Each structure stands twice: as structure tokens, then as C-alpha cells.
Amino acid sequence: MPNLTKLFASVAICAMTAGIAQADDAKAPAAAADAAKSETVAKPRTDLSADTVVATVNGQDITLGMMQTVRDGLPAQYQQLPDDKLFQGVLEQLIQQTALAQLEEKRITQRDKIALEVQKRAYLSGAMLNYTADKAVTDEAVQKAYDAKYAKAEPTKEYHAAHIIVKTKEEAEKIKKEIDNGADFAELAKKNSTDGAAANGGDLGWFKLDAMVKPFADEVAGMKDGEVAGPIQTQYGWHVVKLLGTKMVDAPKLADVRKKLEGDIRQEAVQKRVKAVVGEAKIDKMTDGIDPSVLKDQSILGSN
């Protein structure tokens, strides 16, 4: 059974893309038609609600609330489309979806019923967890999390370094010797280093030691500004490193870490909710005698 949500979304996107192309092709005659009808355009309605019917398919309603739900589930780039094109694209998608659903309802299988029930439970549980997470994120909670993590935090040291990483110790030793003899570190990095920082002369930017792997971090911690060290072996290869500078950094401001703190609060709230709900639920498992490999047996779901 395909993922219906993804399928519907992809169809909606295709419908909107096609609609845009058709609108562009017919721009000139459409503009003329619009000009001719400009005097009879209906006034904007003020009585709209989620239950407002915008179309029917064989007597089955399509509502404004349905359209908004589809729109909210689209990727960001499609939500940026002009209002008229987005409206028509979403409406066309729902018309197609409704017509197809009516056809499928005539031959709905046990597999379909099970899939719909699973999707319903997934949606409802996700909605509950989103509600839980949203409710947990308050200004007071964020401030409390910030104070707990940063209020007594001492200034920390950050390092600015560049490196050259190669596959063998011999290569690293050769490069280190060239640098000791006056070769330019950045040029050698661009020529020899095998990672993404090579294009910038091996520059790794500013970082704290805990952001780096242990052997590399330990070496950097004992270096002086301008010093070049190596070879240093990590799981990524052999490094030659140059310490470009160091600085002491105060604890970040609340605004700078707010999103991270909010994410932590949301995650903690969700974990607590799941644990509490499952802990309070009366759960009876009847799995004795069931071979786990039965999940591979598609005949359990019946025919398509």
C-alpha cells in the first residue's frame, strides 16, 4: 500500500506545476478574458469558515478547511506560489483525490482498511505530541533552561585552526617538512588535503575542543598561536594542523541559543508524555507462539 499522504502531495505539486505552465501559455487570452469580466467579478466573501464548500464531486463536498490542510502540508517552495495559482492547484488536487477515493471505496480491501486505521493512529498520536511539545515551550520554560545551562557558565576557550588531511603518515610527514622549510600552509592544503576545507586553505573556523575528535583536540590544546604540528592520526586520516588563534568566549545570549533550548524542551516534553501515557495504559500483549518472521508474509493482509 503506497504512502497516501506522500502520493497526494506529489500529485498536488504536479497539478500546480502543470497549472502554472498552462497559465503561462494562455496568459494573453486569459488577460483579455479577465478584462472583459472585470465588471462582473464577485465581491470577496466574508462568511468563510473551515466548513465552507468550495466544490463537490458527485455530490461529495470539498471544503475550505480541506484546502488549507493540503496547503499546510506542501513543501515551502510551493507555499510561496501566488495565491491564485496555489488555490487552483490545491483545489484541482482535491477534486482528483476525491474522484479517485470514490472509485477506490467501491473496491476497498482489508489491506486498505488496515492502512487507513494505521494512518489515523499515526496522525492522532503525532498531533498529540505536537500539542504537548508546543504547550511545553513557554518563555518561562526557556528562561529556566537557559539559566540552568548558562547562568553560572564560565568563559570558554575557542580555537581557530587549519589542517591538511591525507591518507598516509608518509604524506603528512612530507607536507610537515615542506611547511617547516617555508612552504605556505594554505597552498599546500588546497593542493593536498582530502576534505571539504581544502578549498579554504584547510581553515576549520572557530571551534571548541569538544567539537573535535580526541587525538586532534588534544594536540590543538597544547599548541601556541601560529604553531604547526603533526602528523596526527584520527579515524579520518593523518593531519597536519596549524593553530591560527585562540579566544575566550562568554556564555551565549538567550536569543542566540533560544531555538536549541526550545528543541530540547520539546524533546523532553514528548519523552515524558510518551512514558506517562504508556505507563498509565492497560497493555496486554498476546504474542506467545507468533513467529516474528510472520511480518514478511504479505498474504496476512490479503490481496490488493
Short mmCIF file of C-alpha atoms in Angstrom, two decimals:
data_model
loop_
_atom_site.label_atom_id
_atom_site.label_comp_id
_atom_site.label_asym_id
_atom_site.label_seq_id
_atom_site.Cartn_x
_atom_site.Cartn_y
_atom_site.Cartn_z
CA MET A 1 0.00 0.00 0.00
CA PRO A 2 1.63 3.32 -1.01
CA ASN A 3 2.04 6.19 1.43
CA LEU A 4 -1.15 8.08 0.57
CA THR A 5 -0.05 11.37 2.09
CA LYS A 6 3.11 11.49 0.02
CA LEU A 7 1.23 10.36 -3.07
CA PHE A 8 -1.41 13.05 -2.67
CA ALA A 9 1.24 15.71 -2.03
CA SER A 10 3.18 14.73 -5.13
CA VAL A 11 0.01 14.82 -7.24
CA ALA A 12 -0.81 18.26 -5.85
CA ILE A 13 2.63 19.50 -6.76
CA CYS A 14 2.32 18.11 -10.28
CA ALA A 15 -1.11 19.68 -10.64
CA MET A 16 0.16 23.07 -9.57
CA THR A 17 3.21 22.87 -11.80
CA ALA A 18 1.06 21.91 -14.77
CA GLY A 19 -1.39 24.66 -13.89
CA ILE A 20 1.36 27.25 -13.84
CA ALA A 21 2.68 26.12 -17.21
CA GLN A 22 -0.81 26.22 -18.70
CA ALA A 23 -1.45 29.63 -17.21
CA ASP A 24 1.76 30.99 -18.71
CA ASP A 25 0.90 29.56 -22.15
CA ALA A 26 -2.54 31.13 -22.04
CA LYS A 27 -1.53 34.42 -20.44
CA ALA A 28 -2.54 36.72 -23.31
CA PRO A 29 -6.07 35.36 -23.94
CA ALA A 30 -6.65 34.95 -20.20
CA ALA A 31 -5.75 38.58 -19.62
CA ALA A 32 -8.24 39.66 -22.27
CA ALA A 33 -10.94 37.47 -20.78
CA ASP A 34 -10.26 38.83 -17.31
CA ALA A 35 -10.54 42.38 -18.60
CA ALA A 36 -13.88 41.58 -20.19
CA LYS A 37 -15.19 40.10 -16.96
CA SER A 38 -13.72 42.71 -14.63
CA GLU A 39 -17.04 44.45 -14.20
CA THR A 40 -18.82 41.28 -13.04
CA VAL A 41 -16.25 39.90 -10.57
CA ALA A 42 -17.95 38.73 -7.36
CA LYS A 43 -17.28 40.64 -4.17
CA PRO A 44 -14.99 38.90 -1.64
CA ARG A 45 -16.98 36.74 0.77
CA THR A 46 -16.80 37.45 4.48
CA ASP A 47 -18.66 34.37 5.72
CA LEU A 48 -15.84 31.85 5.16
CA SER A 49 -15.11 29.01 7.59
CA ALA A 50 -13.47 25.59 7.56
CA ASP A 51 -16.83 24.13 6.53
CA THR A 52 -17.29 26.42 3.53
CA VAL A 53 -17.90 24.21 0.47
CA VAL A 54 -15.73 25.17 -2.50
CA ALA A 55 -16.63 22.28 -4.83
CA THR A 56 -18.48 18.98 -4.96
CA VAL A 57 -17.55 15.75 -6.73
CA ASN A 58 -20.52 13.51 -7.39
CA GLY A 59 -22.26 15.27 -4.52
CA GLN A 60 -19.34 14.91 -2.06
CA ASP A 61 -18.16 18.19 -0.54
CA ILE A 62 -14.68 19.69 -0.75
CA THR A 63 -14.29 22.37 1.92
CA LEU A 64 -12.03 25.33 2.53
CA GLY A 65 -10.69 23.54 5.62
CA MET A 66 -9.60 20.62 3.44
CA MET A 67 -7.82 23.01 1.10
CA GLN A 68 -5.97 24.68 3.96
CA THR A 69 -4.91 21.29 5.32
CA VAL A 70 -3.45 20.30 1.95
CA ARG A 71 -1.75 23.67 1.59
CA ASP A 72 -0.16 23.41 5.06
CA GLY A 73 1.32 20.03 4.16
CA LEU A 74 3.07 21.23 1.00
CA PRO A 75 6.83 21.93 0.81
CA ALA A 76 7.78 25.54 1.50
CA GLN A 77 8.62 26.35 -2.12
CA TYR A 78 5.05 25.58 -3.18
CA GLN A 79 3.55 27.61 -0.35
CA GLN A 80 5.38 30.61 -1.83
CA LEU A 81 3.39 30.41 -5.08
CA PRO A 82 0.99 33.25 -5.98
CA ASP A 83 -2.29 32.85 -4.11
CA ASP A 84 -4.40 32.29 -7.20
CA LYS A 85 -2.16 29.56 -8.62
CA LEU A 86 -1.84 27.84 -5.25
CA PHE A 87 -5.60 27.98 -4.69
CA GLN A 88 -6.40 26.46 -8.08
CA GLY A 89 -3.67 23.83 -7.76
CA VAL A 90 -4.85 22.66 -4.35
CA LEU A 91 -8.49 22.63 -5.47
CA GLU A 92 -7.66 20.59 -8.56
CA GLN A 93 -5.70 18.14 -6.41
CA LEU A 94 -8.62 17.66 -4.04
CA ILE A 95 -11.02 17.15 -6.93
CA GLN A 96 -8.76 14.45 -8.36
CA GLN A 97 -8.24 12.91 -4.93
CA THR A 98 -11.96 12.82 -4.17
CA ALA A 99 -12.86 11.26 -7.51
CA LEU A 100 -10.18 8.59 -7.10
CA ALA A 101 -11.20 7.92 -3.48
CA GLN A 102 -14.82 7.40 -4.52
CA LEU A 103 -13.67 4.85 -7.09
CA GLU A 104 -11.48 3.05 -4.56
CA GLU A 105 -14.25 2.92 -1.96
CA LYS A 106 -16.14 0.59 -4.29
CA ARG A 107 -13.34 -1.99 -4.06
CA ILE A 108 -11.83 -1.22 -0.65
CA THR A 109 -9.90 -4.20 0.70
CA GLN A 110 -8.92 -5.40 4.14
CA ARG A 111 -5.43 -4.10 3.40
CA ASP A 112 -6.87 -0.64 2.68
CA LYS A 113 -8.91 -0.60 5.89
CA ILE A 114 -5.88 -1.58 7.96
CA ALA A 115 -3.68 1.03 6.27
CA LEU A 116 -6.26 3.75 6.93
CA GLU A 117 -6.51 2.78 10.59
CA VAL A 118 -2.72 2.80 10.99
CA GLN A 119 -2.51 6.23 9.35
CA LYS A 120 -5.29 7.53 11.58
CA ARG A 121 -3.47 6.40 14.72
CA ALA A 122 -0.18 7.82 13.45
CA TYR A 123 -1.79 11.18 12.70
CA LEU A 124 -3.58 11.40 16.05
CA SER A 125 -0.52 10.39 18.06
CA GLY A 126 1.60 12.89 16.13
CA ALA A 127 -0.95 15.63 16.73
CA MET A 128 -0.94 14.87 20.46
CA LEU A 129 2.85 15.00 20.63
CA ASN A 130 2.93 18.29 18.70
CA TYR A 131 0.36 19.73 21.11
CA THR A 132 2.42 18.50 24.04
CA ALA A 133 5.63 19.99 22.67
CA ASP A 134 4.06 23.32 21.75
CA LYS A 135 2.46 23.67 25.16
CA ALA A 136 5.78 22.98 26.91
CA VAL A 137 7.63 25.81 25.16
CA THR A 138 6.93 28.96 27.16
CA ASP A 139 9.09 31.99 27.87
CA GLU A 140 9.38 30.83 31.48
CA ALA A 141 10.49 27.34 30.45
CA VAL A 142 13.07 28.70 28.02
CA GLN A 143 14.45 31.10 30.61
CA LYS A 144 14.67 28.31 33.18
CA ALA A 145 16.53 26.07 30.73
CA TYR A 146 18.89 28.91 29.85
CA ASP A 147 19.63 29.69 33.49
CA ALA A 148 20.28 26.03 34.28
CA LYS A 149 22.73 25.67 31.43
CA TYR A 150 24.41 29.06 31.17
CA ALA A 151 23.76 31.24 34.23
CA LYS A 152 26.90 30.01 36.03
CA ALA A 153 28.86 29.12 32.93
CA GLU A 154 32.46 30.31 32.92
CA PRO A 155 34.01 31.79 29.75
CA THR A 156 35.26 29.04 27.48
CA LYS A 157 38.23 28.91 25.15
CA GLU A 158 37.73 28.61 21.42
CA TYR A 159 40.34 27.74 18.84
CA HIS A 160 40.86 28.78 15.23
CA ALA A 161 42.84 26.22 13.27
CA ALA A 162 43.52 24.93 9.79
CA HIS A 163 44.52 21.43 8.82
CA ILE A 164 45.73 19.30 5.98
CA ILE A 165 44.41 15.73 6.00
CA VAL A 166 45.91 12.94 3.90
CA LYS A 167 45.68 9.16 3.78
CA THR A 168 49.17 8.14 4.97
CA LYS A 169 51.66 9.13 7.64
CA GLU A 170 54.37 9.45 5.00
CA GLU A 171 52.37 12.04 3.07
CA ALA A 172 51.72 14.02 6.26
CA GLU A 173 55.41 13.92 7.24
CA LYS A 174 56.44 15.17 3.79
CA ILE A 175 53.94 18.05 3.97
CA LYS A 176 55.02 18.98 7.50
CA LYS A 177 58.64 19.12 6.36
CA GLU A 178 57.73 21.40 3.45
CA ILE A 179 55.94 23.76 5.84
CA ASP A 180 58.90 23.77 8.22
CA ASN A 181 61.06 24.76 5.27
CA GLY A 182 58.86 27.78 4.49
CA ALA A 183 56.07 26.44 2.23
CA ASP A 184 52.68 28.16 2.52
CA PHE A 185 50.28 26.12 4.65
CA ALA A 186 47.12 27.24 2.84
CA GLU A 187 48.53 26.49 -0.61
CA LEU A 188 49.61 23.00 0.48
CA ALA A 189 46.14 22.42 1.94
CA LYS A 190 44.46 23.38 -1.32
CA LYS A 191 46.81 21.08 -3.24
CA ASN A 192 46.92 18.05 -0.94
CA SER A 193 44.11 17.97 1.65
CA THR A 194 41.31 15.49 1.02
CA ASP A 195 38.41 17.10 2.88
CA GLY A 196 35.98 19.92 2.17
CA ALA A 197 38.08 22.52 4.00
CA ALA A 198 40.84 22.22 1.38
CA ALA A 199 39.28 24.90 -0.85
CA ASN A 200 39.61 27.40 2.02
CA GLY A 201 43.23 26.52 2.71
CA GLY A 202 42.25 23.96 5.32
CA ASP A 203 40.56 26.58 7.52
CA LEU A 204 38.29 24.91 10.09
CA GLY A 205 36.96 28.14 11.58
CA TRP A 206 36.44 28.68 15.30
CA PHE A 207 35.57 25.67 17.47
CA LYS A 208 35.59 24.30 20.98
CA LEU A 209 37.72 21.27 21.74
CA ASP A 210 34.73 19.02 22.40
CA ALA A 211 33.67 19.50 18.78
CA MET A 212 36.79 17.70 17.55
CA VAL A 213 37.93 14.09 17.80
CA LYS A 214 40.15 13.31 20.77
CA PRO A 215 43.67 12.99 19.28
CA PHE A 216 43.20 16.12 17.18
CA ALA A 217 41.71 18.12 20.07
CA ASP A 218 44.44 17.06 22.50
CA GLU A 219 47.15 18.23 20.10
CA VAL A 220 45.45 21.57 19.45
CA ALA A 221 45.00 22.20 23.18
CA GLY A 222 48.78 22.17 23.72
CA MET A 223 49.72 24.36 20.76
CA LYS A 224 50.71 28.02 20.61
CA ASP A 225 49.28 30.51 18.13
CA GLY A 226 50.98 30.12 14.75
CA GLU A 227 52.46 26.72 15.59
CA VAL A 228 52.23 23.80 13.13
CA ALA A 229 52.02 20.24 14.45
CA GLY A 230 51.66 16.74 13.07
CA PRO A 231 51.30 14.14 11.84
CA ILE A 232 48.24 13.41 14.00
CA GLN A 233 46.26 10.23 13.34
CA THR A 234 42.46 10.07 13.67
CA GLN A 235 39.87 7.76 12.18
CA TYR A 236 39.68 10.18 9.24
CA GLY A 237 43.35 10.05 8.28
CA TRP A 238 46.61 11.83 9.06
CA HIS A 239 46.53 15.53 9.92
CA VAL A 240 48.96 18.42 9.85
CA VAL A 241 47.43 21.26 11.85
CA LYS A 242 48.17 24.96 12.28
CA LEU A 243 46.75 26.92 15.20
CA LEU A 244 45.72 30.32 13.86
CA GLY A 245 44.45 31.82 17.10
CA THR A 246 42.52 31.43 20.37
CA LYS A 247 39.95 33.50 22.27
CA MET A 248 37.85 33.38 25.41
CA VAL A 249 34.10 33.37 24.81
CA ASP A 250 31.38 34.26 27.31
CA ALA A 251 28.18 32.24 27.62
CA PRO A 252 25.87 32.84 24.64
CA LYS A 253 22.96 35.23 24.88
CA LEU A 254 19.48 33.78 25.26
CA ALA A 255 18.47 34.88 21.76
CA ASP A 256 21.41 33.02 20.25
CA VAL A 257 20.50 29.67 21.79
CA ARG A 258 16.73 30.01 22.06
CA LYS A 259 15.95 27.63 19.19
CA LYS A 260 18.28 24.98 20.61
CA LEU A 261 16.73 25.31 24.07
CA GLU A 262 13.22 25.14 22.62
CA GLY A 263 14.17 21.97 20.78
CA ASP A 264 15.47 20.42 23.99
CA ILE A 265 12.30 21.40 25.86
CA ARG A 266 10.08 19.94 23.14
CA GLN A 267 12.01 16.68 23.08
CA GLU A 268 11.92 16.32 26.85
CA ALA A 269 8.17 17.05 26.95
CA VAL A 270 7.47 14.46 24.26
CA GLN A 271 9.55 11.81 26.01
CA LYS A 272 7.76 12.46 29.31
CA ARG A 273 4.35 12.33 27.64
CA VAL A 274 5.07 9.03 25.88
CA LYS A 275 6.44 7.47 29.06
CA ALA A 276 3.48 8.67 31.14
CA VAL A 277 0.80 7.63 28.65
CA VAL A 278 2.25 4.18 28.05
CA GLY A 279 2.86 3.77 31.79
CA GLU A 280 -0.79 4.52 32.60
CA ALA A 281 -2.26 2.45 29.78
CA LYS A 282 -3.57 -1.07 30.34
CA ILE A 283 -1.49 -3.07 27.86
CA ASP A 284 -1.98 -6.77 27.20
CA LYS A 285 0.38 -8.44 24.74
CA MET A 286 -0.80 -11.63 23.08
CA THR A 287 2.33 -12.55 21.16
CA ASP A 288 3.06 -16.02 22.53
CA GLY A 289 3.57 -18.50 19.72
CA ILE A 290 3.84 -15.86 17.00
CA ASP A 291 6.98 -16.18 14.87
CA PRO A 292 8.38 -12.65 14.29
CA SER A 293 9.11 -13.55 10.67
CA VAL A 294 5.35 -13.50 10.02
CA LEU A 295 5.70 -9.76 9.28
CA LYS A 296 7.26 -10.75 5.95
CA ASP A 297 4.20 -12.77 4.97
CA GLN A 298 2.19 -10.40 2.77
CA SER A 299 -0.66 -12.89 2.47
CA ILE A 300 -1.70 -11.87 6.01
CA LEU A 301 -3.04 -8.60 4.57
CA GLY A 302 -4.95 -10.31 1.82
CA SER A 303 -4.92 -9.44 -1.87
CA ASN A 304 -4.64 -5.91 -3.25
#
